[in-house]
Short mmCIF file of C-alpha atoms and ligand atoms in Angstrom, two decimals:
data_model
loop_
_atom_site.label_atom_id
_atom_site.label_comp_id
_atom_site.label_asym_id
_atom_site.label_seq_id
_atom_site.Cartn_x
_atom_site.Cartn_y
_atom_site.Cartn_z
CA UNK X 1 -86.36 -19.92 12.69
CA UNK X 2 -86.09 -16.18 11.94
CA UNK X 3 -83.22 -15.53 9.49
CA UNK X 4 -81.31 -13.02 11.65
CA UNK X 5 -81.63 -15.24 14.69
CA UNK X 6 -80.38 -18.16 12.62
CA UNK X 7 -77.34 -16.06 11.59
CA UNK X 8 -76.48 -15.21 15.20
CA UNK X 9 -76.92 -18.81 16.32
CA UNK X 10 -74.70 -19.78 13.41
CA UNK X 11 -71.94 -17.53 14.84
CA UNK X 12 -72.41 -19.24 18.19
CA UNK X 13 -71.89 -22.61 16.49
CA UNK X 14 -68.42 -21.49 15.38
CA UNK X 15 -67.47 -20.85 19.00
CA UNK X 16 -69.07 -23.54 21.14
CA UNK X 17 -67.52 -26.90 21.93
CA UNK X 18 -70.64 -28.48 23.49
CA UNK X 19 -72.84 -30.28 20.98
CA UNK X 20 -76.58 -29.76 21.29
CA UNK X 21 -78.90 -32.68 20.77
CA UNK X 22 -82.66 -32.95 21.24
CA UNK X 23 -84.99 -35.09 23.31
CA UNK X 24 -87.55 -36.46 20.86
CA UNK X 25 -89.72 -39.55 20.56
CA UNK X 26 -91.31 -39.23 17.11
CA UNK X 27 -89.98 -38.84 13.59
CA UNK X 28 -91.83 -35.51 13.39
CA UNK X 29 -90.13 -34.11 16.52
CA UNK X 30 -86.78 -35.47 15.35
CA UNK X 31 -87.19 -33.68 12.00
CA UNK X 32 -88.13 -30.46 13.81
CA UNK X 33 -85.10 -30.83 16.08
CA UNK X 34 -82.90 -31.19 13.03
CA UNK X 35 -84.35 -27.98 11.55
CA UNK X 36 -83.44 -26.24 14.81
CA UNK X 37 -79.87 -27.42 14.43
CA UNK X 38 -79.77 -30.43 16.75
CA UNK X 39 -76.78 -32.66 16.18
CA UNK X 40 -78.62 -35.83 17.13
CA UNK X 41 -81.15 -37.24 19.55
CA UNK X 42 -79.87 -37.40 23.11
CA UNK X 43 -82.97 -39.08 24.51
CA UNK X 44 -85.75 -41.01 22.86
CA UNK X 45 -88.14 -41.99 25.64
CA UNK X 46 -89.61 -45.20 24.28
CA UNK X 47 -92.43 -45.25 26.83
CA UNK X 48 -94.06 -42.42 24.88
CA UNK X 49 -94.36 -44.85 21.97
CA UNK X 50 -96.05 -47.36 24.30
CA UNK X 51 -98.60 -44.75 25.38
CA UNK X 52 -100.04 -44.14 21.89
CA UNK X 53 -103.69 -45.11 21.55
CA UNK X 54 -103.12 -48.03 19.16
CA UNK X 55 -100.32 -49.46 21.32
CA UNK X 56 -101.77 -49.14 24.80
CA UNK X 57 -104.18 -52.11 24.59
CA UNK X 58 -101.32 -54.36 23.42
CA UNK X 59 -99.01 -52.98 26.12
CA UNK X 60 -101.70 -53.76 28.69
CA UNK X 61 -102.07 -57.27 27.30
CA UNK X 62 -98.32 -57.71 27.69
CA UNK X 63 -98.35 -56.46 31.30
CA UNK X 64 -101.41 -58.44 32.35
CA UNK X 65 -100.41 -61.64 30.57
CA UNK X 66 -100.92 -64.58 32.88
CA UNK X 67 -98.15 -66.69 31.36
CA UNK X 68 -94.98 -66.46 29.27
CA UNK X 69 -96.73 -67.48 26.05
CA UNK X 70 -99.34 -64.76 26.14
CA UNK X 71 -96.70 -62.18 27.09
CA UNK X 72 -94.60 -63.34 24.13
CA UNK X 73 -97.62 -62.98 21.81
CA UNK X 74 -98.24 -59.40 22.96
CA UNK X 75 -94.56 -58.52 22.55
CA UNK X 76 -94.60 -60.00 19.05
CA UNK X 77 -97.42 -57.59 18.20
CA UNK X 78 -95.50 -54.65 19.67
CA UNK X 79 -92.27 -55.38 17.83
CA UNK X 80 -93.26 -54.15 14.33
CA UNK X 81 -94.85 -51.04 15.87
CA UNK X 82 -91.64 -50.20 17.71
CA UNK X 83 -89.64 -50.99 14.58
CA UNK X 84 -91.61 -48.47 12.53
CA UNK X 85 -91.17 -45.85 15.31
CA UNK X 86 -87.41 -46.36 15.23
CA UNK X 87 -87.28 -46.33 11.43
CA UNK X 88 -88.89 -42.89 11.50
CA UNK X 89 -86.37 -41.65 14.05
CA UNK X 90 -83.33 -43.05 12.22
CA UNK X 91 -84.57 -41.68 8.90
CA UNK X 92 -85.18 -38.17 10.29
CA UNK X 93 -81.75 -38.21 11.97
CA UNK X 94 -79.82 -40.03 9.25
CA UNK X 95 -76.07 -39.48 9.73
CA UNK X 96 -76.54 -38.22 13.30
CA UNK X 97 -76.60 -40.24 16.55
CA UNK X 98 -79.90 -41.38 18.05
CA UNK X 99 -79.89 -42.45 21.69
CA UNK X 100 -82.78 -44.80 22.34
CA UNK X 101 -83.56 -45.38 25.98
CA UNK X 102 -85.03 -48.76 26.87
CA UNK X 103 -88.35 -48.73 28.73
CA UNK X 104 -88.08 -46.73 31.96
CA UNK X 105 -91.37 -46.18 33.85
CA UNK X 106 -93.00 -48.62 36.22
CA UNK X 107 -95.58 -50.82 34.51
CA UNK X 108 -98.53 -49.45 36.46
CA UNK X 109 -98.19 -46.22 34.44
CA UNK X 110 -99.70 -48.07 31.48
CA UNK X 111 -102.67 -49.31 33.50
CA UNK X 112 -105.74 -47.50 34.80
CA UNK X 113 -105.32 -45.53 37.99
CA UNK X 114 -105.98 -47.61 41.14
CA UNK X 115 -108.65 -45.28 42.58
CA UNK X 116 -110.43 -44.93 39.21
CA UNK X 117 -110.47 -48.69 38.78
CA UNK X 118 -111.78 -49.27 42.31
CA UNK X 119 -114.55 -46.74 41.65
CA UNK X 120 -115.40 -48.41 38.36
CA UNK X 121 -115.80 -51.79 40.08
CA UNK X 122 -117.89 -50.22 42.82
CA UNK X 123 -120.12 -48.48 40.29
CA UNK X 124 -120.67 -51.71 38.37
CA UNK X 125 -121.47 -53.56 41.60
CA UNK X 126 -123.93 -50.91 42.77
CA UNK X 127 -125.73 -50.76 39.44
CA UNK X 128 -125.92 -54.56 39.13
CA UNK X 129 -123.69 -54.55 36.07
CA UNK X 130 -123.02 -57.56 33.90
CA UNK X 131 -121.44 -60.38 35.99
CA UNK X 132 -118.77 -61.17 33.41
CA UNK X 133 -117.78 -57.52 33.11
CA UNK X 134 -117.64 -57.15 36.90
CA UNK X 135 -115.40 -60.22 37.15
CA UNK X 136 -113.03 -58.83 34.50
CA UNK X 137 -112.87 -55.39 36.08
CA UNK X 138 -112.23 -56.94 39.50
CA UNK X 139 -109.39 -58.98 38.04
CA UNK X 140 -107.90 -55.82 36.53
CA UNK X 141 -108.28 -54.08 39.90
CA UNK X 142 -106.34 -56.88 41.63
CA UNK X 143 -103.58 -56.63 39.03
CA UNK X 144 -103.37 -52.83 39.25
CA UNK X 145 -103.27 -53.12 43.02
CA UNK X 146 -100.48 -55.75 42.86
CA UNK X 147 -98.37 -53.46 40.66
CA UNK X 148 -98.97 -50.34 42.75
CA UNK X 149 -95.92 -49.26 44.74
CA UNK X 150 -95.55 -46.78 47.61
CA UNK X 151 -92.68 -44.98 45.87
CA UNK X 152 -92.97 -45.92 42.20
CA UNK X 153 -90.19 -43.56 41.14
CA UNK X 154 -87.86 -45.52 43.42
CA UNK X 155 -89.47 -48.81 42.55
CA UNK X 156 -89.62 -51.44 39.84
CA UNK X 157 -88.61 -49.35 36.86
CA UNK X 158 -85.70 -48.80 34.50
CA UNK X 159 -83.06 -51.50 34.45
CA UNK X 160 -84.77 -53.24 37.39
CA UNK X 161 -87.85 -53.86 35.30
CA UNK X 162 -85.73 -54.90 32.32
CA UNK X 163 -83.85 -57.51 34.35
CA UNK X 164 -87.12 -58.82 35.80
CA UNK X 165 -88.74 -59.09 32.35
CA UNK X 166 -85.82 -59.35 29.88
CA UNK X 167 -88.27 -60.18 27.10
CA UNK X 168 -89.27 -56.47 27.04
CA UNK X 169 -85.77 -55.05 26.31
CA UNK X 170 -85.12 -57.98 23.96
CA UNK X 171 -88.19 -56.97 21.92
CA UNK X 172 -87.04 -53.35 21.91
CA UNK X 173 -83.50 -54.21 20.86
CA UNK X 174 -84.78 -56.47 18.05
CA UNK X 175 -86.94 -53.56 16.86
CA UNK X 176 -83.94 -51.20 16.98
CA UNK X 177 -81.78 -53.66 15.02
CA UNK X 178 -84.41 -54.34 12.36
CA UNK X 179 -85.15 -50.63 12.00
CA UNK X 180 -81.48 -49.72 11.60
CA UNK X 181 -80.95 -52.47 9.02
CA UNK X 182 -84.07 -51.43 7.08
CA UNK X 183 -83.09 -47.75 7.06
CA UNK X 184 -79.57 -48.64 5.88
CA UNK X 185 -81.07 -50.69 3.06
CA UNK X 186 -82.98 -47.58 1.93
CA UNK X 187 -79.81 -45.49 1.82
CA UNK X 188 -80.03 -43.97 5.31
CA UNK X 189 -77.22 -43.86 7.83
CA UNK X 190 -78.48 -44.78 11.29
CA UNK X 191 -76.11 -44.13 14.19
CA UNK X 192 -77.37 -46.28 17.02
CA UNK X 193 -76.88 -45.66 20.73
CA UNK X 194 -78.82 -47.86 23.15
CA UNK X 195 -79.27 -46.48 26.66
CA UNK X 196 -80.14 -48.28 29.90
CA UNK X 197 -82.05 -46.22 32.50
CA UNK X 198 -81.81 -46.08 36.30
CA UNK X 199 -78.63 -48.08 36.75
CA UNK X 200 -77.28 -48.05 40.32
CA UNK X 201 -74.98 -51.11 40.24
CA UNK X 202 -72.30 -51.96 37.68
CA UNK X 203 -73.62 -55.53 37.71
CA UNK X 204 -77.00 -54.34 36.42
CA UNK X 205 -75.35 -52.78 33.40
CA UNK X 206 -73.04 -55.76 32.84
CA UNK X 207 -76.08 -58.05 32.64
CA UNK X 208 -78.09 -55.70 30.46
CA UNK X 209 -75.18 -55.22 28.12
CA UNK X 210 -74.93 -58.99 27.72
CA UNK X 211 -78.66 -59.21 26.89
CA UNK X 212 -78.45 -56.34 24.40
CA UNK X 213 -75.31 -57.63 22.71
CA UNK X 214 -76.63 -61.17 22.41
CA UNK X 215 -79.92 -59.93 20.92
CA UNK X 216 -78.10 -57.74 18.41
CA UNK X 217 -75.82 -60.61 17.41
CA UNK X 218 -78.87 -62.83 16.82
CA UNK X 219 -80.39 -60.16 14.60
CA UNK X 220 -77.13 -59.64 12.71
CA UNK X 221 -76.79 -63.38 12.14
CA UNK X 222 -80.38 -63.62 10.86
CA UNK X 223 -79.93 -60.62 8.53
CA UNK X 224 -76.40 -61.46 7.39
CA UNK X 225 -75.52 -57.81 8.02
CA UNK X 226 -74.42 -55.75 10.99
CA UNK X 227 -73.86 -52.16 12.11
CA UNK X 228 -71.74 -50.35 14.65
CA UNK X 229 -73.49 -49.40 17.88
CA UNK X 230 -72.87 -48.00 21.34
CA UNK X 231 -74.36 -49.16 24.62
CA UNK X 232 -74.45 -46.73 27.51
CA UNK X 233 -76.29 -45.81 30.64
CA UNK X 234 -78.01 -42.93 32.29
CA UNK X 235 -76.35 -41.65 35.43
CA UNK X 236 -79.37 -40.52 37.42
CA UNK X 237 -78.89 -41.98 40.88
CA UNK X 238 -76.34 -40.78 43.45
CA UNK X 239 -74.91 -44.30 43.75
CA UNK X 240 -74.31 -44.43 40.02
CA UNK X 241 -72.45 -41.10 40.16
CA UNK X 242 -70.32 -42.29 43.08
CA UNK X 243 -69.61 -45.69 41.49
CA UNK X 244 -69.20 -44.34 37.96
CA UNK X 245 -65.69 -45.71 37.50
CA UNK X 246 -67.03 -49.28 37.95
CA UNK X 247 -70.11 -48.62 35.83
CA UNK X 248 -67.96 -47.17 33.03
CA UNK X 249 -66.37 -50.59 32.54
CA UNK X 250 -69.62 -51.64 30.83
CA UNK X 251 -70.58 -48.32 29.21
CA UNK X 252 -69.58 -46.64 25.96
CA UNK X 253 -71.30 -43.47 27.11
CA UNK X 254 -72.94 -41.81 30.09
CA UNK X 255 -75.94 -39.54 29.86
CA UNK X 256 -76.69 -37.64 33.05
CA UNK X 257 -80.39 -37.77 33.85
CA UNK X 258 -80.39 -34.65 35.92
CA UNK X 259 -84.15 -34.79 36.54
CA UNK X 260 -83.93 -38.00 38.53
CA UNK X 261 -80.49 -37.06 39.86
CA UNK X 262 -82.06 -33.91 41.33
CA UNK X 263 -84.97 -35.86 42.84
CA UNK X 264 -82.76 -38.52 44.35
CA UNK X 265 -79.74 -36.32 45.09
CA UNK X 266 -81.67 -33.69 47.04
CA UNK X 267 -84.37 -36.16 48.07
CA UNK X 268 -87.36 -34.21 46.78
CA UNK X 269 -90.16 -35.50 44.64
CA UNK X 270 -90.56 -33.20 41.68
CA UNK X 271 -94.24 -34.02 41.17
CA UNK X 272 -95.07 -33.06 44.75
CA UNK X 273 -92.53 -30.36 45.61
CA UNK X 274 -92.98 -27.96 42.71
CA UNK X 275 -96.58 -27.28 43.74
CA UNK X 276 -95.79 -26.97 47.43
CA UNK X 277 -92.72 -26.07 49.50
CA UNK X 278 -90.29 -25.57 46.65
CA UNK X 279 -91.80 -22.30 45.45
CA UNK X 280 -91.73 -20.83 48.96
CA UNK X 281 -88.12 -22.08 49.33
CA UNK X 282 -87.29 -20.11 46.18
CA UNK X 283 -89.27 -17.04 47.36
CA UNK X 284 -87.53 -17.14 50.77
CA UNK X 285 -84.09 -17.62 49.20
CA UNK X 286 -83.55 -20.97 50.89
CA UNK X 287 -82.66 -22.18 47.40
CA UNK X 288 -81.35 -19.85 44.73
CA UNK X 289 -83.56 -21.28 41.99
CA UNK X 290 -85.87 -24.18 41.31
CA UNK X 291 -83.31 -27.01 41.19
CA UNK X 292 -85.41 -28.84 38.57
CA UNK X 293 -85.00 -25.89 36.21
CA UNK X 294 -81.45 -24.74 37.00
CA UNK X 295 -79.00 -27.28 38.28
CA UNK X 296 -78.03 -27.12 41.94
CA UNK X 297 -74.38 -26.54 41.06
CA UNK X 298 -72.72 -27.52 44.31
CA UNK X 299 -74.95 -30.46 45.23
CA UNK X 300 -76.40 -32.21 42.19
CA UNK X 301 -73.71 -30.60 40.03
CA UNK X 302 -71.17 -32.14 42.40
CA UNK X 303 -72.68 -35.56 41.70
CA UNK X 304 -72.39 -34.92 37.96
CA UNK X 305 -68.74 -33.95 38.52
CA UNK X 306 -68.14 -37.21 40.41
CA UNK X 307 -69.76 -39.15 37.59
CA UNK X 308 -67.63 -37.40 34.99
CA UNK X 309 -64.39 -37.96 36.90
CA UNK X 310 -65.17 -41.63 37.60
CA UNK X 311 -66.16 -42.30 34.00
CA UNK X 312 -63.02 -40.70 32.65
CA UNK X 313 -60.81 -42.49 35.19
CA UNK X 314 -61.90 -45.79 33.60
CA UNK X 315 -62.27 -44.62 30.00
CA UNK X 316 -60.51 -41.36 29.23
CA UNK X 317 -62.64 -40.67 26.16
CA UNK X 318 -66.02 -41.95 27.38
CA UNK X 319 -68.79 -39.99 25.67
CA UNK X 320 -70.63 -37.76 28.17
CA UNK X 321 -73.92 -35.93 27.84
CA UNK X 322 -76.87 -34.56 29.77
CA UNK X 323 -80.48 -35.34 28.89
CA UNK X 324 -82.39 -33.92 31.88
CA UNK X 325 -84.34 -30.65 31.56
CA UNK X 326 -81.19 -28.79 32.58
CA UNK X 327 -79.71 -29.54 29.17
CA UNK X 328 -81.67 -26.58 27.76
CA UNK X 329 -81.05 -24.17 30.63
CA UNK X 330 -78.34 -21.53 29.97
CA UNK X 331 -77.20 -21.30 33.62
CA UNK X 332 -76.83 -25.08 33.85
CA UNK X 333 -75.07 -25.21 30.48
CA UNK X 334 -72.24 -23.17 32.05
CA UNK X 335 -71.50 -26.08 34.39
CA UNK X 336 -71.77 -28.70 31.64
CA UNK X 337 -69.39 -26.67 29.48
CA UNK X 338 -66.95 -26.32 32.37
CA UNK X 339 -67.03 -30.09 32.92
CA UNK X 340 -66.14 -30.57 29.26
CA UNK X 341 -69.16 -32.74 28.42
CA UNK X 342 -69.65 -33.74 24.79
CA UNK X 343 -73.27 -32.70 24.53
CA UNK X 344 -76.44 -31.46 26.16
CA UNK X 345 -79.84 -32.66 25.02
CA UNK X 346 -83.06 -30.68 25.39
CA UNK X 347 -86.51 -30.30 23.89
CA UNK X 348 -86.42 -29.39 20.17
CA UNK X 349 -87.67 -25.83 20.78
CA UNK X 350 -84.84 -25.11 23.21
CA UNK X 351 -82.12 -26.26 20.82
CA UNK X 352 -81.33 -22.79 19.36
CA UNK X 353 -81.12 -21.23 22.84
CA UNK X 354 -78.87 -24.07 24.01
CA UNK X 355 -76.58 -23.57 20.99
CA UNK X 356 -76.31 -19.92 21.89
CA UNK X 357 -75.82 -20.59 25.61
CA UNK X 358 -73.07 -23.13 24.89
CA UNK X 359 -71.06 -20.47 23.04
CA UNK X 360 -71.66 -17.89 25.77
CA UNK X 361 -70.55 -20.38 28.42
CA UNK X 362 -67.31 -21.04 26.58
CA UNK X 363 -66.57 -17.33 26.11
CA UNK X 364 -67.28 -16.68 29.78
CA UNK X 365 -64.98 -19.52 30.79
CA UNK X 366 -62.20 -18.21 28.55
CA UNK X 367 -62.57 -14.70 29.99
CA UNK X 368 -62.44 -16.08 33.54
CA UNK X 369 -59.30 -18.07 32.69
CA UNK X 370 -57.62 -14.98 31.27
CA UNK X 371 -58.40 -12.95 34.38
CA UNK X 372 -57.13 -15.58 36.81
C1 LIG V 401 -83.82 -37.65 33.84
O1 LIG V 401 -84.08 -38.30 34.86
O2 LIG V 401 -83.14 -36.62 33.82
C2 LIG V 401 -84.39 -38.09 32.56
C3 LIG V 401 -84.08 -37.50 31.43
O3 LIG V 401 -85.29 -39.11 32.63
P1 LIG V 401 -86.84 -38.89 32.86
O4 LIG V 401 -87.49 -39.47 31.67
O5 LIG V 401 -87.04 -39.68 34.09
O6 LIG V 401 -87.07 -37.42 33.02
MG1 LIG V 402 -84.86 -40.31 34.59
#
């Protein structure tokens, strides 16, 4: 960071009350975020670790396993890989909180695309490919087809997937526990926050919390050591925002996933809309801005407000943050500051801007209060 810019951002730090964390999934990004002044990791998307070239074949084995034993074997292989990922994160962020989100996307995202796989089978059939290979590729095609959903973003993902296959979050939590204990042994200070994605019902979080806690206790018993931790949830569905007072009974923190909350709150698919009607909506002033870039204050922002109020009604000091893209957007930061959230989390490169915007938002709010 340029020295003068760093000085100005430093002044902003003396003013702002919002903390600024970063979204990062590797030790390298976490270290960069720290250089940019992040005060922790607000979102570690663990699926990015699953996508790495050396992991993907094992992840596929786990997904396509025909029985519990072979799934367990694949998960056993994944565990040390995840542990080393988390060790890197905890080391880079020693002394600062790291929010690790349990696996979120639907499983088909780790498999070949349905159309590509169908074409592959067809090509092999037409060119009289090896019979054994054709049989294997056909089997894969059937499995990909079985996992394909009409609306995958509203489908078997997040906590739903975790409750269906609890062995996946159990593996991840074991890896988190072992990583935190290992980093502590080497003099580091991991601050562990485990986050459950896509919760809609309080009962989902109650069950996940029980799974997480039991797994951690098993690890603590085996190691003869323990650490403090927090378990929280993303609030990224309208139902979760509306029912936040119930959900808060099982949460130490809420992190607003404003990307999904925008998709589900307004009912528009980001992947489809940004390239089609949304830009003409913005050009024609039907919407003031792209709601995926700047929060729709009255609508989606209203859901965030509901979530905040419900959370605080149950736990006055529940920790509250934002980890959607809006966390790095100055106009959206004004709302998050007004709601008195604890932190915003954004990509490492946006951290300095967010630090600056958080101070500006507070000054603007103070000026407005004085004038009213
Ligand atoms: C969100 O929905 O705002 C979020 C941070 O999660 P995702 O990984 O789905 O963007
Ligand atoms: Mg999300």
